[in-house]
CSV table of N, CA and C in Angstrom, one decimal:
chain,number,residue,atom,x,y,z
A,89,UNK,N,-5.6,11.7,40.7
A,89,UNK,CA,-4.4,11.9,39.9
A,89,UNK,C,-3.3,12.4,40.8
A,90,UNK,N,-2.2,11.9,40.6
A,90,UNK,CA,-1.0,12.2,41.6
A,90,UNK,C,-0.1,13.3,40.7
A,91,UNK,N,0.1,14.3,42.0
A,91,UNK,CA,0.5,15.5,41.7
A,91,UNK,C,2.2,15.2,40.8
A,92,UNK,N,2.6,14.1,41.1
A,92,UNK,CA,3.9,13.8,40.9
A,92,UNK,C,3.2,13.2,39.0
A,93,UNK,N,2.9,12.8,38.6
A,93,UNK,CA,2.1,13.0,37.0
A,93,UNK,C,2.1,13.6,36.5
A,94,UNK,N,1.2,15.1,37.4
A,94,UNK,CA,0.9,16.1,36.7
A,94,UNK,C,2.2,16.9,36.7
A,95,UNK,N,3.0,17.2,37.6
A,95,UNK,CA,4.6,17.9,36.9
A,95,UNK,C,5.3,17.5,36.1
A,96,UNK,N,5.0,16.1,36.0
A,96,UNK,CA,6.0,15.2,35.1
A,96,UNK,C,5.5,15.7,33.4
A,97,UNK,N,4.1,15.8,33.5
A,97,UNK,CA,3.2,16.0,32.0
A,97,UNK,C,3.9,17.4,31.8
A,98,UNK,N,3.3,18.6,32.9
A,98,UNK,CA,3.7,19.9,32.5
A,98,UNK,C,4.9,20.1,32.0
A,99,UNK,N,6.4,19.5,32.7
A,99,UNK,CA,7.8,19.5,31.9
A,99,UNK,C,7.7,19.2,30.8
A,100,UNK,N,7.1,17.6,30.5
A,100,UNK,CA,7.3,17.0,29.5
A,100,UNK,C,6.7,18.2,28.4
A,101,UNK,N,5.9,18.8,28.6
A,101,UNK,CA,5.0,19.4,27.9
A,101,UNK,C,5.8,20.8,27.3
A,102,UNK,N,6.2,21.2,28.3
A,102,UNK,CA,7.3,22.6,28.4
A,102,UNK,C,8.4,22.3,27.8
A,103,UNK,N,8.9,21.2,27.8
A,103,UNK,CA,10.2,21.1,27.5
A,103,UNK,C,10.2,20.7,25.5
A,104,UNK,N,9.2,19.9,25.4
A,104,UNK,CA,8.6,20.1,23.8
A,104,UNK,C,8.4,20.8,23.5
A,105,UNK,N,7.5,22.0,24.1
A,105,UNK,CA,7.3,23.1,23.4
A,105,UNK,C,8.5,24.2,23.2
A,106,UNK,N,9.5,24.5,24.2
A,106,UNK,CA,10.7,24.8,24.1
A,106,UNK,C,11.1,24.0,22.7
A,107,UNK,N,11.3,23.0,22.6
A,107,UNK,CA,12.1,22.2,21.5
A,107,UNK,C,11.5,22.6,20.4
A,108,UNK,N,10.1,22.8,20.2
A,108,UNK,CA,9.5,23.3,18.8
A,108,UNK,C,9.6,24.8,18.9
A,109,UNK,N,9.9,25.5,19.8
A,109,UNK,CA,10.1,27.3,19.1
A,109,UNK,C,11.7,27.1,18.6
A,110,UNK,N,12.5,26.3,19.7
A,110,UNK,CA,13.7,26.4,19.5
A,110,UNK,C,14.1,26.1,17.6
A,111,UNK,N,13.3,25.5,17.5
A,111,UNK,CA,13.6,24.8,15.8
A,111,UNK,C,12.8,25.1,14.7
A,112,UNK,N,12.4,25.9,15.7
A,112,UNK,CA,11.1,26.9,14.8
A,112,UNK,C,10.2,25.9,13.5
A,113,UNK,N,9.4,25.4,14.7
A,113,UNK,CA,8.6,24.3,14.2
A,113,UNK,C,7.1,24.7,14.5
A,114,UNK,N,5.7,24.9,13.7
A,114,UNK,CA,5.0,25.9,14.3
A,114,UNK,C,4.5,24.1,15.7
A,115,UNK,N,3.8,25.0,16.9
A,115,UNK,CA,3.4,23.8,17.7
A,115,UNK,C,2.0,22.6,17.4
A,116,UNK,N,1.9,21.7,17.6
A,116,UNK,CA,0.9,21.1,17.2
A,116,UNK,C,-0.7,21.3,17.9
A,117,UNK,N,-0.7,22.5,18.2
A,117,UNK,CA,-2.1,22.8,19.5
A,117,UNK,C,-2.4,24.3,19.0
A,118,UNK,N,-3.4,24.4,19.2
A,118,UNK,CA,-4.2,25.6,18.6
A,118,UNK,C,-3.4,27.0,19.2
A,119,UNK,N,-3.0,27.7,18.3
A,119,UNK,CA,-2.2,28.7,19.0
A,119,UNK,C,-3.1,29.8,19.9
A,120,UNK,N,-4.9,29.7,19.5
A,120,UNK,CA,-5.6,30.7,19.6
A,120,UNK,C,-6.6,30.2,21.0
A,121,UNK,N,-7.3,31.4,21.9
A,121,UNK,CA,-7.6,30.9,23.1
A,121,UNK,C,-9.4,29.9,22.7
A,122,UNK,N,-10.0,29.8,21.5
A,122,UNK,CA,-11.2,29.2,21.1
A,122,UNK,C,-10.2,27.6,21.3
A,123,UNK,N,-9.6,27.7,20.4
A,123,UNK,CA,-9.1,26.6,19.9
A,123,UNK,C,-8.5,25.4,21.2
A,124,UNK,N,-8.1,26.4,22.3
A,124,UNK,CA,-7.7,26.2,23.6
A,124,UNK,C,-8.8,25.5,24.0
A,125,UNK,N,-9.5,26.1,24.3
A,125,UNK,CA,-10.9,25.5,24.8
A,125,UNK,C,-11.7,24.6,24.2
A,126,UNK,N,-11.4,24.8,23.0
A,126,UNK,CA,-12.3,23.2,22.6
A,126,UNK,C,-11.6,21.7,23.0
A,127,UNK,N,-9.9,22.4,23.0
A,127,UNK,CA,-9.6,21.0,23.8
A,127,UNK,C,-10.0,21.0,25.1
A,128,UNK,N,-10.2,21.8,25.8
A,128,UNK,CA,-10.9,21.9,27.1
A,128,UNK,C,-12.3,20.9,26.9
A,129,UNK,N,-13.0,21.8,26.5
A,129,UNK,CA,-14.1,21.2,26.0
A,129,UNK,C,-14.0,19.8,25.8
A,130,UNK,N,-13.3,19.2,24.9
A,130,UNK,CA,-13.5,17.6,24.5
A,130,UNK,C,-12.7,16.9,26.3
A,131,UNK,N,-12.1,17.2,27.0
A,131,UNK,CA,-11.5,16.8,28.2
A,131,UNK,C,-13.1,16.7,29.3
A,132,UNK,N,-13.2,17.7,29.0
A,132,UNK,CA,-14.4,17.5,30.0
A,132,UNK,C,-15.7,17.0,30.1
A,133,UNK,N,-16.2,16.6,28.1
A,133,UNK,CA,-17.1,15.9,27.9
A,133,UNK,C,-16.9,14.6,28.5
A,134,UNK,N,-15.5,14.1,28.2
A,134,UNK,CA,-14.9,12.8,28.3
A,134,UNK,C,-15.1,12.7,29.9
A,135,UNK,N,-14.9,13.0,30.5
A,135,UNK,CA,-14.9,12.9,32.2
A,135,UNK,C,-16.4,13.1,32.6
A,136,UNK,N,-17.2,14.0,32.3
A,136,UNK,CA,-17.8,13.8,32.7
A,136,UNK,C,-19.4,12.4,32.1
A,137,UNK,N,-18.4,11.7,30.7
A,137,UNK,CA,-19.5,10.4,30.4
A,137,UNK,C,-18.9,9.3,31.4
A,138,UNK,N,-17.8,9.9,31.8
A,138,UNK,CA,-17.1,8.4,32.4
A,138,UNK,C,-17.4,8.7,33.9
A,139,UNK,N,-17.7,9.7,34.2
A,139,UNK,CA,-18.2,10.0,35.8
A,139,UNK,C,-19.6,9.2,35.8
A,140,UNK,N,-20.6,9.5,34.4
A,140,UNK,CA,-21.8,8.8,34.8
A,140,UNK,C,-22.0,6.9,33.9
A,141,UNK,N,-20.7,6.7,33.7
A,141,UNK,CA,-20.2,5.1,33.7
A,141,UNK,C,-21.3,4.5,32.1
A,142,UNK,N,-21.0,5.9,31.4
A,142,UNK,CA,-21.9,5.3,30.2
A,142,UNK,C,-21.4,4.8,29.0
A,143,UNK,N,-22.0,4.1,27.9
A,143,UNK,CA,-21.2,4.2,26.7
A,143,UNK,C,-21.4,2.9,25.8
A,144,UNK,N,-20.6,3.6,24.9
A,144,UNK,CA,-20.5,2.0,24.4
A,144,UNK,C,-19.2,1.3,23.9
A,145,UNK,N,-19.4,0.5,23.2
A,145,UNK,CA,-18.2,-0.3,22.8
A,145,UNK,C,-18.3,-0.5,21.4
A,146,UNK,N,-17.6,0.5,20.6
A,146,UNK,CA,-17.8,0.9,18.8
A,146,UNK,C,-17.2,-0.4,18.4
A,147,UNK,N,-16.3,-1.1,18.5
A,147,UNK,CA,-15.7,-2.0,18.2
A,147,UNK,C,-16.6,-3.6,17.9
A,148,UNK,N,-17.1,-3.3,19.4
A,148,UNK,CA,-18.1,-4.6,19.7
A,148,UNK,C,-19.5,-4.6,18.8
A,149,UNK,N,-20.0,-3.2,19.2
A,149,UNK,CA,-21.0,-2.7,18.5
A,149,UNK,C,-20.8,-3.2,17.0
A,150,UNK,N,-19.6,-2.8,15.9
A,150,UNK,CA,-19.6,-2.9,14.8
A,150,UNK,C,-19.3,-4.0,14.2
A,151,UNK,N,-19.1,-5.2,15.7
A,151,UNK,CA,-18.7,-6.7,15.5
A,151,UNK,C,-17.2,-6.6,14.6
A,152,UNK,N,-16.3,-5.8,14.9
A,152,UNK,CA,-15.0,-5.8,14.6
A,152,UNK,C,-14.0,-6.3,15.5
């Protein structure tokens, strides 16, 4: 991952979330630190199925 991505995400990220207090819009992410972590959680299930190259194809599987 290039460090020049990951600044670009955190602005982009900061600068929305600025834009939703500014307009007092509640934010679309868990405000609470569980809720935090379960996105954590789903980030790192995902990485670590694709580290061990598994899976399937729902689409193919369902002949869709």
């Amino acid at each position: 991952m290039s460090t020049q991505l990951a600044v670009l995400a955190l602005l982009t990220g900061a600068v929305t979330g600025a834009l939703f207090r500014l307009l007092n819009v509640p934010i679309p992410a868990p405000p609470e630190l569980p809720g935090i972590m379960g996105i954590i959680g789903i980030y790192v299930g995902y990485r670590v199925i694709d580290h061990f190259g598994v899976g399937i194809d729902l689409l193919e599987t369902l002949r869709l």
